[in-house]
Amino acid sequence: MARRVALITGITGQDGSYLAELLLEKGYRVVGMVRRSSAENFYRIEHIRDRIELEQADLLDQYSLIDVLKRVRPEEVYNLAAMSFVPTSWSQPVLTTEFDAVGVTRVLEAIRLTNPEARFYQASSSEMFGKVREVPQRETTPFHPRSPYGVAKVYGHHITVNYRESYGLFACSGILFNHESPRRGKEFVTRKVTDGAARIKLGLAADLRLGNLNAHRDWGFAGDYVRAMWLMLQQEEPDDYVIATGESHSVQELVELAFAHVGLDWRQCVVEDPSLIRPAEVDTLLGDWSYAREKLGWKPEVSFAQLVQMMVDSDLALLRDSGPPRPR
């Protein structure tokens, strides 16, 4: 019996690596789409490189997307590639739009032209809610994005709905709230905090500089959230789903947990830096995931405290194994 084929854009990222592992466990042939680059950035998938295939294509190049879809003929396409760091979207708003808005259209158009039976997953974001109109946020909550990233994601979300309604594509969007893991990039606040706590504990840094400690987010574990992505494409009809934990935690709570886990008083280690505060802050994001529970049978399994401790322990291990020598 032939294996099902899945194509993952953004396979080298946090979500792409966890999704690839999940699909391999389920017996898929997994093909990852990567950009041509002078420097490979494959460390998150190094442990499965011999079990997956990599194809070169680019969200900025329509022909390359059409070509890879013709060759791979996937039954499922997961579009996880994006400019995903919100602060960068202010310094590179046009490029963010090309990847996170127009790039989604290019993928959908390539599917429409070459393989309209394929099922498509679009990575939408809780940042689309921005200046929230209601708490908690659900699938019907109006969007009010507060960053170029959020604006681009709103376009990507609506163009996915449009292709579903206009062309009958099986196209779903997962409105994922913040989800983290030890594979999260160090530019994100969660990993910045856990790496900072580990460095200070090991004597590799003296302090940690952070922006708005009062910002609240709904943080979950990326490994749980990719399971929801897969479940969306196994349904009889395509739809859009909020994926969240339903719990709100502040950056300060994140800091307190991380530093307490290594036996440090965060007040003696953390410096609030006004220059790190966003031009337009998103203060409170809290997701209502009841529709996903009802329709997909999905639920988060890793708690916020478990997630923070997992990330701190991973950063301690990484620094002990390969970190720079400690100052004398």
XYZ file of C-alpha atoms in Angstrom:
328
model
C 0.000 0.000 0.000
C 1.444 3.381 -1.031
C 2.309 5.767 1.763
C 0.504 9.071 1.988
C 2.675 11.986 0.903
C 2.891 15.254 2.826
C 4.715 18.416 1.763
C 5.800 20.779 4.550
C 6.968 24.307 3.817
C 9.074 25.630 6.664
C 10.179 22.135 7.686
C 13.391 23.485 9.231
C 11.457 25.580 11.753
C 10.120 24.648 15.161
C 6.671 23.533 13.998
C 7.955 21.927 10.813
C 10.344 19.673 12.701
C 7.693 18.487 15.171
C 5.160 17.963 12.385
C 7.684 15.957 10.349
C 8.275 13.679 13.348
C 4.531 13.178 13.822
C 3.911 12.354 10.158
C 6.833 9.930 10.057
C 5.359 8.139 13.058
C 2.103 7.830 11.111
C 3.863 6.281 8.132
C 3.882 9.250 5.737
C 6.435 9.975 3.082
C 7.520 13.418 4.267
C 8.893 15.988 1.831
C 10.193 19.281 3.149
C 10.414 22.449 1.083
C 13.541 24.515 1.727
C 14.912 27.724 0.242
C 18.215 27.728 -1.606
C 20.692 29.231 0.827
C 24.433 29.680 1.142
C 24.247 28.360 4.711
C 22.136 25.367 5.728
C 20.015 25.737 8.853
C 18.886 22.160 9.347
C 19.788 21.550 13.003
C 16.147 21.010 14.064
C 15.703 18.161 11.560
C 19.226 16.711 11.650
C 18.010 13.673 13.611
C 15.499 12.763 10.852
C 17.400 13.862 7.735
C 17.770 10.265 6.551
C 13.997 9.696 6.802
C 12.710 12.754 4.935
C 13.184 14.274 1.484
C 14.075 17.914 0.872
C 13.061 19.875 -2.229
C 14.179 23.396 -3.095
C 11.493 25.995 -3.744
C 10.595 29.474 -2.521
C 7.379 31.226 -1.512
C 8.610 34.216 -3.524
C 8.845 32.177 -6.752
C 5.563 30.936 -8.224
C 7.183 28.640 -10.783
C 9.270 26.825 -8.176
C 6.114 26.054 -6.183
C 4.302 24.727 -9.244
C 7.332 22.622 -10.133
C 7.698 21.022 -6.688
C 3.981 20.253 -6.456
C 4.046 18.578 -9.878
C 6.987 16.408 -8.866
C 5.921 15.477 -5.333
C 2.119 15.185 -5.867
C 1.340 15.434 -2.133
C -2.003 14.499 -0.639
C -1.430 17.033 2.152
C 0.342 20.407 2.074
C 1.249 22.186 5.323
C 2.250 25.821 4.794
C 4.367 26.655 7.843
C 6.979 28.828 6.120
C 6.773 32.483 7.137
C 8.529 35.532 8.440
C 7.492 34.593 11.945
C 9.285 37.008 14.298
C 6.826 39.835 14.976
C 9.345 42.634 15.830
C 11.174 42.082 12.528
C 7.966 42.795 10.644
C 8.294 46.493 11.484
C 11.785 46.716 10.000
C 10.914 44.481 7.009
C 7.192 45.033 6.399
C 7.281 44.515 2.623
C 9.238 41.261 2.815
C 6.917 40.070 5.600
C 3.972 40.746 3.289
C 5.611 38.857 0.420
C 6.094 35.731 2.537
C 3.114 35.752 4.899
C 0.428 37.145 2.560
C 1.325 36.894 -1.125
C 3.317 33.704 -0.495
C 0.172 31.950 0.760
C -1.622 32.944 -2.442
C 1.214 31.510 -4.520
C 0.984 28.147 -2.724
C -2.802 28.014 -3.089
C -2.595 28.951 -6.748
C 0.046 26.279 -7.353
C -2.227 23.685 -5.713
C -5.210 24.862 -7.774
C -3.248 24.553 -11.001
C -1.441 21.267 -10.366
C -3.130 19.218 -7.656
C -6.549 20.551 -6.571
C -7.333 17.346 -4.654
C -4.541 18.050 -2.164
C -5.559 19.104 1.329
C -4.033 22.384 2.495
C -3.187 23.692 5.956
C -2.420 27.384 6.501
C -0.615 28.532 9.645
C -2.721 31.450 10.846
C -1.873 33.253 14.081
C -3.435 34.680 17.219
C -1.573 37.909 16.345
C -4.422 38.499 13.877
C -6.666 39.374 16.848
C -4.243 42.088 17.985
C -6.288 44.745 19.756
C -8.752 42.152 20.941
C -12.503 42.749 20.644
C -13.460 40.010 23.119
C -11.843 37.681 25.647
C -11.363 34.825 25.056
C -10.869 34.894 21.297
C -12.632 32.312 19.163
C -13.056 31.543 15.466
C -15.705 34.277 15.071
C -13.792 37.046 16.899
C -13.069 40.018 14.575
C -9.438 40.620 13.659
C -7.607 43.840 14.562
C -3.899 43.169 13.903
C -1.305 45.396 15.574
C 1.803 44.625 13.515
C 2.759 44.158 9.852
C 3.085 40.447 10.697
C -0.476 40.314 12.006
C -1.813 42.212 8.992
C -0.078 39.831 6.580
C -1.408 36.818 8.476
C -4.956 38.181 8.197
C -4.542 38.311 4.412
C -3.157 34.762 4.383
C -6.099 33.582 6.470
C -8.741 35.224 4.276
C -7.183 34.135 0.979
C -7.279 30.550 2.278
C -10.998 30.913 3.014
C -11.453 32.504 -0.423
C -9.803 29.609 -2.290
C -11.891 27.142 -0.269
C -15.118 28.923 -1.148
C -14.224 29.908 -4.736
C -12.505 26.745 -5.990
C -13.669 24.048 -3.582
C -10.179 23.343 -2.255
C -9.872 21.454 1.006
C -8.167 24.395 2.727
C -7.996 24.870 6.500
C -6.471 27.513 8.734
C -5.256 26.845 12.245
C -5.428 30.025 14.330
C -2.617 28.974 16.623
C -1.910 30.880 19.792
C 1.690 31.123 21.012
C 3.326 27.722 21.095
C 6.862 27.100 22.246
C 9.445 24.366 22.762
C 13.183 23.826 23.236
C 13.423 24.262 19.432
C 12.094 27.828 19.553
C 14.492 30.464 18.185
C 16.350 32.556 20.749
C 14.849 35.772 19.398
C 11.438 34.803 20.852
C 10.735 35.913 24.406
C 10.102 32.432 25.812
C 13.426 31.049 24.611
C 15.172 34.326 25.446
C 13.993 33.896 29.038
C 14.845 30.203 29.415
C 18.236 30.611 27.736
C 18.904 33.694 29.861
C 18.032 31.892 33.090
C 20.313 28.996 32.142
C 23.194 31.321 31.226
C 22.954 33.293 34.470
C 22.740 30.065 36.469
C 25.918 28.764 34.790
C 27.770 32.064 35.206
C 27.754 32.816 31.476
C 25.764 36.060 31.792
C 25.132 38.671 34.461
C 21.590 39.767 33.597
C 18.689 39.465 31.139
C 17.137 42.498 29.407
C 13.424 42.300 28.583
C 10.671 44.619 27.361
C 7.054 44.527 28.533
C 6.760 42.136 31.494
C 3.008 42.732 31.725
C 2.126 41.390 28.262
C -0.068 38.287 28.551
C -0.087 35.337 26.198
C -1.727 31.937 25.876
C 1.337 29.672 25.655
C 1.245 25.988 24.696
C 3.649 23.261 23.561
C 4.445 23.086 19.840
C 4.395 19.283 19.895
C 0.747 19.388 20.961
C -0.182 21.975 18.349
C 1.163 20.134 15.298
C -1.125 17.248 16.229
C -4.034 19.664 15.764
C -2.733 20.611 12.304
C -2.806 16.970 11.222
C -6.270 16.405 12.689
C -7.681 19.340 10.687
C -6.727 17.658 7.410
C -8.325 14.347 8.443
C -11.861 15.774 8.723
C -14.671 15.276 6.205
C -15.024 19.021 5.593
C -12.439 21.831 5.767
C -12.781 24.467 8.473
C -10.809 26.915 10.611
C -9.905 26.279 14.243
C -8.500 28.178 17.207
C -5.757 26.124 18.878
C -4.868 27.320 22.372
C -4.730 26.316 26.044
C -7.337 28.716 27.407
C -4.858 29.970 30.015
C -3.278 33.424 30.085
C 0.160 34.018 31.591
C 2.265 37.171 31.753
C 5.871 37.481 30.672
C 6.638 38.077 34.348
C 5.072 34.701 35.254
C 7.249 33.083 32.590
C 10.314 34.765 34.106
C 9.386 33.773 37.650
C 8.943 30.102 36.712
C 12.149 29.926 34.677
C 14.382 31.529 37.308
C 12.765 29.658 40.206
C 13.472 26.390 38.360
C 17.213 27.123 38.553
C 17.031 28.504 42.099
C 17.474 32.208 41.259
C 15.576 35.363 42.252
C 14.485 36.916 38.969
C 14.377 40.418 40.485
C 18.144 40.332 40.867
C 18.685 39.166 37.286
C 16.151 40.843 34.973
C 16.433 44.404 33.662
C 13.402 46.046 32.040
C 14.496 47.799 28.830
C 11.978 50.263 27.286
C 13.739 50.021 23.910
C 12.516 46.425 23.610
C 8.812 47.333 23.815
C 6.846 47.012 20.549
C 5.537 50.167 18.792
C 1.980 48.791 19.145
C 1.679 46.136 21.821
C -0.757 43.243 21.895
C -1.601 43.089 25.575
C -3.797 40.041 26.182
C -4.311 36.998 24.001
C -6.443 34.139 25.314
C -7.892 31.433 23.101
C -11.142 29.485 23.294
C -10.288 26.061 21.858
C -13.678 24.443 22.546
C -14.479 24.075 18.821
C -11.255 22.111 18.257
C -12.085 19.929 21.251
C -15.583 19.265 19.913
C -14.749 18.704 16.228
C -11.179 17.377 16.306
C -11.079 15.658 19.682
C -7.924 17.667 20.387
C -6.641 18.944 23.715
C -3.319 20.354 24.975
C -1.325 17.907 27.064
C 1.736 19.849 28.287
C 1.060 22.475 30.971
C 2.617 25.941 31.028
C 4.832 25.067 33.997
C 5.956 21.814 32.354
C 6.748 23.713 29.149
C 8.907 26.317 30.897
C 10.772 23.677 32.897
C 11.326 21.588 29.754
C 12.828 24.572 27.957
C 15.063 25.603 30.866
C 16.374 22.042 31.281
C 17.086 21.830 27.548
C 18.991 25.142 27.572
C 21.023 24.076 30.608
C 21.957 20.836 28.838
C 22.849 22.653 25.602
C 25.082 25.157 27.388
C 26.790 22.497 29.465
C 27.455 20.348 26.394
C 28.501 22.972 23.879
C 28.444 26.401 25.420
C 31.428 28.757 25.544
C 33.917 28.389 28.377
C 32.905 30.057 31.591
C 34.691 33.308 32.466
C 37.394 32.837 35.072
